[in-house]
Amino acid sequence: GAVVSQHPSRVICKSGTSVKIECRSLDFQATTMFWYRQFPKKSLMLMATSNEGSKATYEQGVEKDKFLINHASLTLSTLTVTSAHPEDSSFYICSARGGGVNTEAFFGQGTRLTVV
Amino acid sequence: AQKITQTQPGMFVQEKEAVTLDCTYDTSDPSYGLFWYKQPSSGEMIFLIYQGSYDQQNATEGRYSLNFQKARKSANLVISASQLGDSAMYFCAMREGIGSARQLTFGSGTQLTVLP
């Protein structure tokens, strides 16, 4: 299958700082990327959908000013957690799809964020 | 209403036995896709199998098969000849409609433990 690389896999940051997470599609052009958040032992909750070159569409309840998403190219999307707080600690995972009707989504390895 | 329902929070199976993980879904869209993903403790999401709503035959991928019962809106995953490495969280997911911007909606997951 296609490869999606997410970096970093783990990050610890201090409260009040910002953290950037990168999601890259390595061998295909991702017209759409999705960002999910997952709490321990829970399901994946969609945060936002981003299409290359346009603003991300955020799910209800997700603060767009706190979780900044940029999808500047067909192979890279970034999620920046701004002014992080301990409650932002979670597992964040991206997925990417190419064009086409029924293409599957490929997932990155995920990023475990701990805010101290 | 839940779009994807997985009623088994945890399942145990003996090594080399077969196991069925349940998934029911709810949609009024005639075009949809059903997915199963495996998430080991490392966190990565591993795509296992896909079933399209118009597919006439049940999908199979190696030891994985999807028991698709459209009238019942169920898409159970069958793992044959379980291996210790199959121990993981398993998520059923659905994409409604067509087009690359459609996101996946996940069920709550089933934690499978394979016993030696």
Coordinates of C-alpha atoms in Angstrom, one line a residue, chain A residues 6-13 19 21 38-41 88-93 109-115, chain B residues 39-44:
Chain A
Q6 CA 3.9 11.3 10.2
H7 CA 6.5 13.1 12.3
P8 CA 7.3 13.2 15.1
S9 CA 6.1 10.0 16.6
R10 CA 6.3 11.3 20.1
V11 CA 6.7 14.8 21.5
I12 CA 6.7 16.3 25.0
C13 CA 6.2 20.0 25.3
V19 CA 3.9 21.9 18.5
I21 CA 3.0 17.7 13.5
Q38 CA -7.6 9.4 19.7
F39 CA -7.9 9.1 23.5
P40 CA -6.7 6.0 25.2
K41 CA -8.8 2.9 24.5
D88 CA -4.4 18.6 24.6
S89 CA -2.3 15.5 25.4
S90 CA -3.5 12.8 23.1
F91 CA -2.7 10.6 20.1
Y92 CA -3.0 12.5 16.9
I93 CA -3.1 10.6 13.6
Q109 CA 2.1 6.3 12.3
G110 CA 0.5 8.7 14.7
T111 CA 2.0 11.2 17.1
R112 CA 1.7 10.9 20.9
L113 CA 1.7 14.4 22.3
T114 CA 2.3 14.9 26.0
V115 CA 1.9 18.4 27.4
Chain B
Q39 CA -4.3 -0.9 15.5
P40 CA -1.6 -2.6 17.5
S41 CA -0.2 -1.1 20.7
S42 CA 2.2 1.0 18.6
G43 CA -0.7 3.1 17.4
E44 CA -0.4 2.7 13.6

